[in-house]
Coordinates of N, CA, C and O in Angstrom, one line a residue:
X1 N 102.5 -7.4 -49.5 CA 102.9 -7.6 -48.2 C 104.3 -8.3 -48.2 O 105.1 -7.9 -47.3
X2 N 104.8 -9.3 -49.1 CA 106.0 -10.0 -49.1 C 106.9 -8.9 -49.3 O 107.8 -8.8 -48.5
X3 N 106.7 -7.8 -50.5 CA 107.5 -6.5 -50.4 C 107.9 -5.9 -49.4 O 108.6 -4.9 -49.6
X4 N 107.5 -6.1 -48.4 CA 107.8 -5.1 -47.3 C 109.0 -5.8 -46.4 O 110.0 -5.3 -45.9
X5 N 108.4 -7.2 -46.2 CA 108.7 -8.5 -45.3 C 110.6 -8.5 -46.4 O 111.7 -8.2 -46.0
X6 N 110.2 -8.8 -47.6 CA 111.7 -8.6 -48.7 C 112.8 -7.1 -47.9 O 113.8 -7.1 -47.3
X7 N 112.1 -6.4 -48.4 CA 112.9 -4.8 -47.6 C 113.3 -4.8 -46.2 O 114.3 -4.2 -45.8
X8 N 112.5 -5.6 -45.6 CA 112.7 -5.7 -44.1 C 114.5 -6.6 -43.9 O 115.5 -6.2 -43.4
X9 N 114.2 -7.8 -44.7 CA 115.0 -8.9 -44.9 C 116.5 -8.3 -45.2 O 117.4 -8.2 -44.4
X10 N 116.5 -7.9 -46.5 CA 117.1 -7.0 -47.1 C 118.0 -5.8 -46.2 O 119.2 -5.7 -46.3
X11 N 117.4 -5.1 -45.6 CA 117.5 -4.0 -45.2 C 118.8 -4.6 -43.6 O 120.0 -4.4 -43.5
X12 N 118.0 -5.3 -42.8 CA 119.0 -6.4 -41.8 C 120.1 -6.6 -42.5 O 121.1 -6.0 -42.3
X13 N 119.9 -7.4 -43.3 CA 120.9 -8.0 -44.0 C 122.5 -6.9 -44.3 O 123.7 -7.1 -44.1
X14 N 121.6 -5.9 -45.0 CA 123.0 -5.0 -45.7 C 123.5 -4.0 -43.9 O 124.7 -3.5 -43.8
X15 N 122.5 -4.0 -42.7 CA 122.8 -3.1 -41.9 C 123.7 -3.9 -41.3 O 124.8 -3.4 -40.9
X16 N 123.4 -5.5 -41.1 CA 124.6 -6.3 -40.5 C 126.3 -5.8 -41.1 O 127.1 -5.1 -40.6
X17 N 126.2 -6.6 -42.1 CA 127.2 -6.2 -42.8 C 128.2 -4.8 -42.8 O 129.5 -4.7 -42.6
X18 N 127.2 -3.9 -42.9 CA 127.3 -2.5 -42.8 C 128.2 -2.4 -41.3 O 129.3 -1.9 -41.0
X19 N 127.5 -3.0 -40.6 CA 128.2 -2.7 -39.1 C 129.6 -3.3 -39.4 O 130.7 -2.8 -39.4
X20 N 129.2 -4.9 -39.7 CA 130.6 -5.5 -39.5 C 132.2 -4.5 -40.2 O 133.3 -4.2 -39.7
X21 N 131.5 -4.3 -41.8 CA 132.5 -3.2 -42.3 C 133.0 -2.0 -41.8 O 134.0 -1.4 -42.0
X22 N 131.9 -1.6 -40.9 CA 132.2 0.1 -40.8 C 133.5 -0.1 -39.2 O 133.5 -1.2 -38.6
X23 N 134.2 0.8 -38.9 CA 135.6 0.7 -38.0 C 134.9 1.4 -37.1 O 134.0 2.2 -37.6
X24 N 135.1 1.4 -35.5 CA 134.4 2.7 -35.0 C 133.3 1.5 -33.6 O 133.3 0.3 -33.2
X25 N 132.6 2.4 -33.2 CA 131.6 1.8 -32.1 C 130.7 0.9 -32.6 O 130.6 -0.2 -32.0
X26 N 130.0 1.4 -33.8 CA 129.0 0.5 -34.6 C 127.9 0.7 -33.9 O 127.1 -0.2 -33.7
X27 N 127.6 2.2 -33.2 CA 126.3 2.5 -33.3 C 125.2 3.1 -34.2 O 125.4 4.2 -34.8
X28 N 124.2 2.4 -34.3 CA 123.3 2.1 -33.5 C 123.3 0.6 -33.3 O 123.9 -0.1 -34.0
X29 N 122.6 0.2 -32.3 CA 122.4 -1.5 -32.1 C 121.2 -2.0 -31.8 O 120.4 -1.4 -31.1
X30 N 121.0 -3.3 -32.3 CA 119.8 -3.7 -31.8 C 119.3 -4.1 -33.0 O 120.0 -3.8 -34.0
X31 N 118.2 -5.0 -33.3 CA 117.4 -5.6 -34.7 C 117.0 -4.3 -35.2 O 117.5 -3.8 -36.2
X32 N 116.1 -3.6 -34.4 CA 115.7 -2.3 -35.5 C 116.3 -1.6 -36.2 O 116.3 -1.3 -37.4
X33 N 117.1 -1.2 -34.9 CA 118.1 0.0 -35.7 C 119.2 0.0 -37.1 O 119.4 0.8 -37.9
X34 N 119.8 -1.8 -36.6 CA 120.1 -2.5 -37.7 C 119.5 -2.1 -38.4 O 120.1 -1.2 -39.0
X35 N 118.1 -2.5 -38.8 CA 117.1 -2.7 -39.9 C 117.1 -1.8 -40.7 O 117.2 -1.8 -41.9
X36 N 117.0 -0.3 -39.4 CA 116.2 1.1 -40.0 C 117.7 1.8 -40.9 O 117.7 2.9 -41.5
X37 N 119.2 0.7 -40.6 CA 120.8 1.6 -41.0 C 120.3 1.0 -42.1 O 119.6 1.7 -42.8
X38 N 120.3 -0.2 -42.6 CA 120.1 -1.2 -44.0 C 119.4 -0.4 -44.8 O 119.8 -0.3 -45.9
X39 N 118.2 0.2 -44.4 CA 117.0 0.2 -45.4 C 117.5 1.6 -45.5 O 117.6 1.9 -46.6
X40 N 117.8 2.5 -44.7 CA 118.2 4.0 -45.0 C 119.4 3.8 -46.0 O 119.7 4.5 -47.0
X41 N 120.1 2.8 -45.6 CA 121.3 3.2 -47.0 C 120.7 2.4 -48.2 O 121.1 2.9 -49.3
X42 N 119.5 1.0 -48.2 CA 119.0 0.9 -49.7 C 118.4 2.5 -50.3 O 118.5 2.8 -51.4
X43 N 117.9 3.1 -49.4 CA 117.1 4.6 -49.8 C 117.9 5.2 -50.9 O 117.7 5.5 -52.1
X44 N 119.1 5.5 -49.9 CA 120.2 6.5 -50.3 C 120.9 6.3 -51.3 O 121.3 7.2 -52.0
X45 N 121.1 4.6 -51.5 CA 121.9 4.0 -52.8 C 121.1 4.0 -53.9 O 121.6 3.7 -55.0
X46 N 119.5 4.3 -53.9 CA 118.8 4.6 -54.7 C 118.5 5.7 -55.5 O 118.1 5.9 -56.6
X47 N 118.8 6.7 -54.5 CA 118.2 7.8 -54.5 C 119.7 8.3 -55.6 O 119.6 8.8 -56.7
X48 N 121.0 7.8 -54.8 CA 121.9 8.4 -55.7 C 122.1 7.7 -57.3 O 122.4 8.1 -58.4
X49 N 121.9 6.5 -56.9 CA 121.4 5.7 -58.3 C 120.9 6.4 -59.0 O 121.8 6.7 -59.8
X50 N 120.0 6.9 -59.3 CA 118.5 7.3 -59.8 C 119.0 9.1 -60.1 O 118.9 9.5 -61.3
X51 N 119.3 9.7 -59.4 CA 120.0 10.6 -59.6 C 121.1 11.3 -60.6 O 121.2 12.5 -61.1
X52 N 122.1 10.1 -60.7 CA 122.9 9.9 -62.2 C 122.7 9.3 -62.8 O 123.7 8.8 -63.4
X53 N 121.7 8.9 -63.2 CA 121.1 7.9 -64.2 C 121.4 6.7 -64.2 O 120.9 6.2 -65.3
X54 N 122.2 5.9 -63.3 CA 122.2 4.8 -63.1 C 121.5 3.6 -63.3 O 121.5 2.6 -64.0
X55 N 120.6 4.1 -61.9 CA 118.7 3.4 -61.9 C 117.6 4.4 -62.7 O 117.7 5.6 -62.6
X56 N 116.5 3.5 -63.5 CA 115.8 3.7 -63.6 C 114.4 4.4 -62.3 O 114.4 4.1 -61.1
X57 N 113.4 5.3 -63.1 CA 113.2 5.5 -61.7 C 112.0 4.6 -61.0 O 111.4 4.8 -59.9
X58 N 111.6 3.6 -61.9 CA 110.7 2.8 -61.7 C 111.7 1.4 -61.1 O 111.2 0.3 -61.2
X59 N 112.8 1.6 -60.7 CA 114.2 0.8 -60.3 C 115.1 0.9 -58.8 O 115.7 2.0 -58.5
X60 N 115.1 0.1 -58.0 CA 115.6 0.0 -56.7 C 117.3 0.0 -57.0 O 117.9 -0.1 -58.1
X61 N 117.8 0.3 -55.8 CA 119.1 -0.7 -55.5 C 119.2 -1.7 -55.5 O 118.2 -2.3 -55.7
X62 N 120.5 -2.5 -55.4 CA 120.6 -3.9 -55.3 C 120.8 -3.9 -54.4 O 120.5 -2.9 -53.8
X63 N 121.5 -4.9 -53.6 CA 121.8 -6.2 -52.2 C 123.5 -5.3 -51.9 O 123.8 -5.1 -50.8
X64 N 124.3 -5.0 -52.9 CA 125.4 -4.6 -52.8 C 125.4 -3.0 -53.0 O 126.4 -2.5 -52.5
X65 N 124.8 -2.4 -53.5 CA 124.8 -0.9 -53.2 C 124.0 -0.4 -51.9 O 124.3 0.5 -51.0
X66 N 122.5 -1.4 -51.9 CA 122.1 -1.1 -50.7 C 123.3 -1.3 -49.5 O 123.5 -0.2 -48.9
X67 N 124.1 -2.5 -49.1 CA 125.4 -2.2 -48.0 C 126.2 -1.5 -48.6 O 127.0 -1.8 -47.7
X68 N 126.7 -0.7 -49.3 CA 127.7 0.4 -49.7 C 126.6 1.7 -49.1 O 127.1 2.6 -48.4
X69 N 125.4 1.6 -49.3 CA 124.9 2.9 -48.4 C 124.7 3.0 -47.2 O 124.4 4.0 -46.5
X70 N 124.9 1.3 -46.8 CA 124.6 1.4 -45.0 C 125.5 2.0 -44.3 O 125.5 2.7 -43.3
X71 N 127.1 1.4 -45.7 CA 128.4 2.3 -44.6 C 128.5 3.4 -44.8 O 129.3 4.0 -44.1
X72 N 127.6 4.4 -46.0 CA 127.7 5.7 -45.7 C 126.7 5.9 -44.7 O 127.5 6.2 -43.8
X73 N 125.9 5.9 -44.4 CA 124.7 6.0 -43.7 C 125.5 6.2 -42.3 O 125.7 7.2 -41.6
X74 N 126.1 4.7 -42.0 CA 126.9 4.6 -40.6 C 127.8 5.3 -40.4 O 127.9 5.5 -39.2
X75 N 128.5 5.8 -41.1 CA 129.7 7.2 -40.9 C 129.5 7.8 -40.6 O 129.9 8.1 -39.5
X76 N 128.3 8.6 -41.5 CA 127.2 9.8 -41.4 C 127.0 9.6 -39.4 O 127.5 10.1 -38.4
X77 N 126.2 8.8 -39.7 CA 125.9 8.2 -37.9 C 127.3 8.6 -37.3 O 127.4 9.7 -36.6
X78 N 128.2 8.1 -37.3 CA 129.2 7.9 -36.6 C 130.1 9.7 -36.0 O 130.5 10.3 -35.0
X79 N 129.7 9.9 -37.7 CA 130.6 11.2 -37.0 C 129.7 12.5 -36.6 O 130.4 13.4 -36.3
X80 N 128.2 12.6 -36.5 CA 127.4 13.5 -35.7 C 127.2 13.0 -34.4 O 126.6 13.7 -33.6
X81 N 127.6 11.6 -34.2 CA 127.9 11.2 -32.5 C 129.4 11.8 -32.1 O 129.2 12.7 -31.2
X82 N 130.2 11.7 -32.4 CA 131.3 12.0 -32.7 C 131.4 13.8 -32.5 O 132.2 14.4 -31.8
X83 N 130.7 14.0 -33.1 CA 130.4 16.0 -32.8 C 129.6 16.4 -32.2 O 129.5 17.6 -32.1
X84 N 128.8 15.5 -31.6 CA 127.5 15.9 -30.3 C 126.8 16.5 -30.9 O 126.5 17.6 -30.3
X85 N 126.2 16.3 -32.3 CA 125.4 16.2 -33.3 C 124.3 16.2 -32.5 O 123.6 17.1 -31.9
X86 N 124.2 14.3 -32.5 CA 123.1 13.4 -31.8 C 123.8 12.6 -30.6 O 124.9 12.3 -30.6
X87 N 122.9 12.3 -29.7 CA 123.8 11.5 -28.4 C 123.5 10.4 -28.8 O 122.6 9.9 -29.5
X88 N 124.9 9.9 -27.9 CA 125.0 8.5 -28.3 C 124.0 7.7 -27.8 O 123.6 7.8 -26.6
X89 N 123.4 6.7 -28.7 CA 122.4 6.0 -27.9 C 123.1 4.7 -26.9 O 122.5 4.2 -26.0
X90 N 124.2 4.5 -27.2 CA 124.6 3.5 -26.2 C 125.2 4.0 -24.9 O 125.5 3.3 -23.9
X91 N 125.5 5.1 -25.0 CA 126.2 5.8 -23.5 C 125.1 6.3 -22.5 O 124.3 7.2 -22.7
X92 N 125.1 5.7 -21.6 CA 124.4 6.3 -20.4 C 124.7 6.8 -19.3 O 123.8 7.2 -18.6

């Protein structure tokens, strides 16, 4: 259970960040969404980790690749709002 509550922690943590770095609107917003940008880019920094043999595959990301994938994560985000991809969640 602390593992999850860790990732949760973790995951805020790198999506904050993530926002503050990324230039642009900085959607999505809110604790979750935060949460769910952090933890999608620990995914992704793993996944690419693990992929070039970086990480092991019994092996996570760290604290700093996890936020290196929030800001791809957030781009990603940014620019399928940006192309009417996905609507914006903050425009109404």
């Amino acid at each position: 259970m602390s593992g999850i509550l860790w990732i949760i922690i973790v995951g805020f943590i790198a999506g904050l960040i993530a926002r503050f770095l990324s230039p642009g609107p900085n959607n999505p917003s809110g604790f979750i969404l935060t949460t769910v940008l952090g933890i999608a880019g620990a995914f992704l920094a793993t996944w690419i980790g693990q992929a070039i043999g970086h990480y092991s595959p019994d092996q996570g990301a760290g604290f700093i690749t996890a936020t290196i994938g929030a800001v791809v994560v957030l781009f990603i985000w940014n620019r399928l709002v940006a192309s009417g991809v996905i609507p914006d969640p903050g425009r109404r």
